Amino acid sequence: MDENASVISMLDHTWFGSELAPETQEKLASLGSIMSFRPEEVILQEGEESIEFGILLSGRLALRTLVPERGPVTILSVEPGDVFGWSAILPEATAHSTVVATEPSKALVIDGMTLRAALKSDHGLAAGLYPRVLQAVARRLRATRLQLLDLFT
Amino acid sequence: MISDSIPRPASAARQLFLARSDFDALIGALRASGRTVIGPTIRDGAIVYDEIESAAMLPAGMGDEQSAGRYRLTDRGDGLLFGYTVGPTSWKRFTFPPQLNIAEARRAGGVAFDQPPVEVPQLAFLGVRACEIAALAVQDRVFLGGQFTDEDFRARRKAALVVAVQCTTYSSTCFCSSMGTGPAVRGGYDILLTEIEDGFVVQVGSPSGAAIVTQLPTRKPTHAETGAAIDSVEAVRAGLGEPLPMAGVDERLKQQLENPHWGVVADRCVECGNCTMACPTCFCTASVERSDMEGRLSVTERVWDSCFDVNFARVAGGDFRGRPRDRYRQWLTHKFSSWMDQFGSFGCVGCGRCIAWCPVAIDVREELEAIAPVVPPVERPVAVEPAAASPGAFSLARLASVKEETVDTTTLTLMDLDPAFLAARPGQFVMVALPGFPTVPISISRIGTTSIELSIRAVGATSTALTSLHPGSRLGLRGPLGTFWPIEDAYGRHAVVVAGGVGLAPLRGLVEALIASRDRFESVTLYYGARTPEDRLFRDDLARWTTIKAIDVAVTVDRAGVDWKGRVGVVTALFDMMTQDCSRVTAYVVGPERMMQASVQSLIAKGVPPDRICVSMERHMECGIGLCGHCQTGRFFVCKDGPVFRLSELGDLYVREGL
Amino acid sequence: MASTEKTARPRVAVAKFASCDGCQLTLLNLEEQLIEIVSRYDIVEFPEATSRHQPGPYDVVFVEGSISAPEHLEQIKALRKQARLLVTIGACATSGGIQALRNWADHDAFRAAVYEHPEWIESLAMTTPVSEHVKVDAELRGCPIDGGQLLEVLTAVLVGRRPQIREEAVCRECKRKGIVCLVVARGEACMGPMTAAGCGALCPSYGRGCYGCFGARTGVNARAWSEAMQAAGRPPEEVWRLFAGFTAYSEPFRPIITELGKAK
């Protein structure tokens, strides 16, 4: 399908998508849809139960959390090529932070339940996707550790 | 030989001359004494050591051309019998055979272990070089110098008469002079020959040697002949050139056990073991059992083994040296470092066989240089002679204006300065003195035509006082001090500036200089991280730089409120977006210590070469001119040898705690 | 362990898959020791040598040949169940042999090119070493195997020790024997540095570079040798040819052959 082909091509240009096998890229493209977000549009709400998995294609998203006495604090920005809502893959999927677009943004978004069902039945997709999600999470963990050290003291 | 040899000083009275045409007499006399003569002969394209029956079997007129991984015979076009250097065989073949039965075990009724009687042939080694004599001495120490000895070796050594030959030629693979083993023979022989045009100057080294030489048709050499003999050895010494700085390499290697270069060599090495087989001092062996099918009679054979063997260090519980880099490191550090601790000398004699006979052309001299070089004295380019460069001296300056950059950082603009300050280069610093306060080092954040700027973060008494000054105040300066950013390191490459927090201050001048000569660089990028958006320095400059095409700017903060629409995340995450070929990046990094280390590690992991990463180090300074001793780290005075350093010169220092 | 003899000699079987028979022959070529071997071992199944035919279980099974046809898959598994010790012999059984070169080719195209009725030929797209299908207790490499090493295995089984098969490079055998390295001294092509010893450096002792028929030493740095040979001026085509021989499908050689195959 032409539509899928252009989605696959966009996916292939992202950090996350470029390392996926072509079959995995195809499956993600057919499972998801391209969505556009306006600045300040909330994509995921902290605590929300039904969440989506997304790969940011352009723009920027902010991950925010509510800190008592400080209000909403942005703890991380998601740049094009990176993923958000990766916990949608897990069974008890809830959003750990609020995801907000800070600029006009475009992402390939897949509904969590659909994705979980597909991963359960399609072992090939699971084999292709899980390692890369793990890499994305590991990368974020490494970055978080450095943030934790508060490099600026 | 080993108990017989008495090194004799070269003295004309003891020297004789043997004509080349009479050389067979020497071989004849050696054979007549019941010895098999082992000497050089050509086989399969090389000069090897094998049984010689007459001078006709010697490689007359042949030489060799050797380099890493390459050996070729050459036709010298003269009649010299010994005009070659060492070939693939070494004398250890005869003192320490490649295969030797060392035990017989019988199992019939009971169990018996027998050692076969030591039966060794009487040999004469013809054509032993200085490096080879040294190698025999090294093996003497290994096999006979300790608590447990190898009697088979002793017997073979004793049974071999050594006819040494002075080297009158050399190969590019020879480095005996660097190992202190040559080129001149200085003992350890029974007979010594120096080949000159018509024959040989002969020297006797022992009673056994004398017994042979008296049978030869020798005469007293002329002065010209003894002179020619000395000259030819000297010519070799001159030709070998400046010896490599091997002194102390054993200690230097001990400091380099984690050097990543071991992995680089290991990537080239195929672990064939040719180096250890060709080496005249390598002595590792394996025991192989050969039994009959019942296991009633078995023979233990000792064979040459190699520490490169994949199972060399394996035990039931695991493998002590499981990686190729571990095994290469073992070989090189044993040969050039731990051998010294074990036996009191280097294991290497500089014969060069491991270099010539390595099929992938690894040259140990190059690898030693890469892993454990002699550290050259630090040479620092001088920008300008600093003002007030003596203890207690300060040059006055007037505070012209004050600008609050962030909540805790203020930029002071100073004027009416000594011209030396206006000739400062980005990266340099000044010592700032305010009466009543300790002197502090502050980076220069901008160098103008009539002023300089200092951006100061209020963290202590002096800095707080400085940031509270009003325009018109005077203060004392010393400088400009220290090293500056080597902008030329980025010519033709991708210049990447990484700044964290107030670290942008010493880098601002560099960024401006990079922009000003933009066409000299492939690209210019600034990665700037701050704790929060409010902690960003030089926001006007940042805004301006973001708009111009000459430089790409990416800014990130650790955390932010909802008003911040920019990046939030750790500064090293910015490197993930680098599309430049990291091997062609030159990076300049300053920030708080932890941020710098994390950034440097990330850059190295991405492939930026350590000699293309510059950092500015911060240390406690009280004088800024290398006299108070406080800022030392390792062998460096950060105030004089730094504060700007290339990572490659810091080496280990950069990541070690407590230096 | 079933034995029909009162002397309880170990029962030996020799099995063959896709191979030339040369490795089995090595047993028969041990002329001087043959009588002793036959007296100490009960060779109950060896189609090449005897019409005796006894089903398992066996104490030692020597397996020659690579797994190449669909029926081999079942046969090797069944054989493994019958064997106390399974010893693979030869390049085919230990690395797939020369026929493993088809693993890089279009299998269907090959069949169509060679056979008039390719549909009648049942073969697997890849031919693989025995170890990829069943657990192997010992390996004898070579094309053919070395008689001395075979004797060592036979002796080891009787004595009860592990066979002493060294995983060193052919270069070590050359150097111990005093053979002048033909790579260094004559610039000739040789796979010695890559290859497991055991043949006594046979080809180099006749002045010819090693063919690599004993296969890649475990974990050997094949890339380094490929790069060194190319740096010495050998075109990728030639280097490919050196690796893609009797033991092309040895694990360390595989990626090199794939890469060089694209480059040539």
XYZ file of C-alpha atoms in Angstrom, chain A residues 40 60 64 70 72-79 102-103 139 143-144 146-147 149-153, chain B residues 457 500-501 529-531 558-562 564-570 572 576 592 594-595 598:
48
model
C 0.310 22.261 24.302
C 9.142 17.957 20.254
C 5.961 16.394 32.630
C 6.608 23.096 42.529
C 4.414 20.737 36.721
C 8.080 20.056 35.980
C 9.420 18.912 32.613
C 11.783 16.059 33.303
C 12.587 15.086 29.732
C 11.929 16.175 26.205
C 11.360 13.626 23.453
C 13.186 14.458 20.235
C 5.653 21.759 22.866
C 5.777 22.366 19.113
C 19.234 4.672 26.751
C 20.425 9.435 30.716
C 18.235 9.455 33.806
C 23.224 11.098 34.796
C 20.391 13.496 35.498
C 23.753 12.738 39.638
C 22.842 16.353 39.158
C 25.819 17.099 36.986
C 25.656 20.752 37.794
C 26.550 20.716 41.472
C 29.827 32.362 39.787
C 27.927 22.862 30.956
C 26.608 25.634 33.162
C 23.553 22.180 29.040
C 22.375 24.019 32.119
C 20.520 22.933 35.211
C 18.033 19.182 33.293
C 14.527 20.200 34.239
C 12.150 23.005 33.451
C 8.739 24.447 34.038
C 5.945 24.537 31.528
C 10.254 26.103 28.536
C 9.605 24.698 25.088
C 13.146 23.565 24.472
C 14.958 20.324 25.185
C 14.917 18.771 28.593
C 17.416 16.055 29.269
C 20.994 15.354 30.136
C 25.163 13.856 26.764
C 23.097 11.166 20.248
C 31.327 20.971 36.292
C 30.926 15.309 36.693
C 29.389 16.776 33.573
C 30.240 12.093 31.519
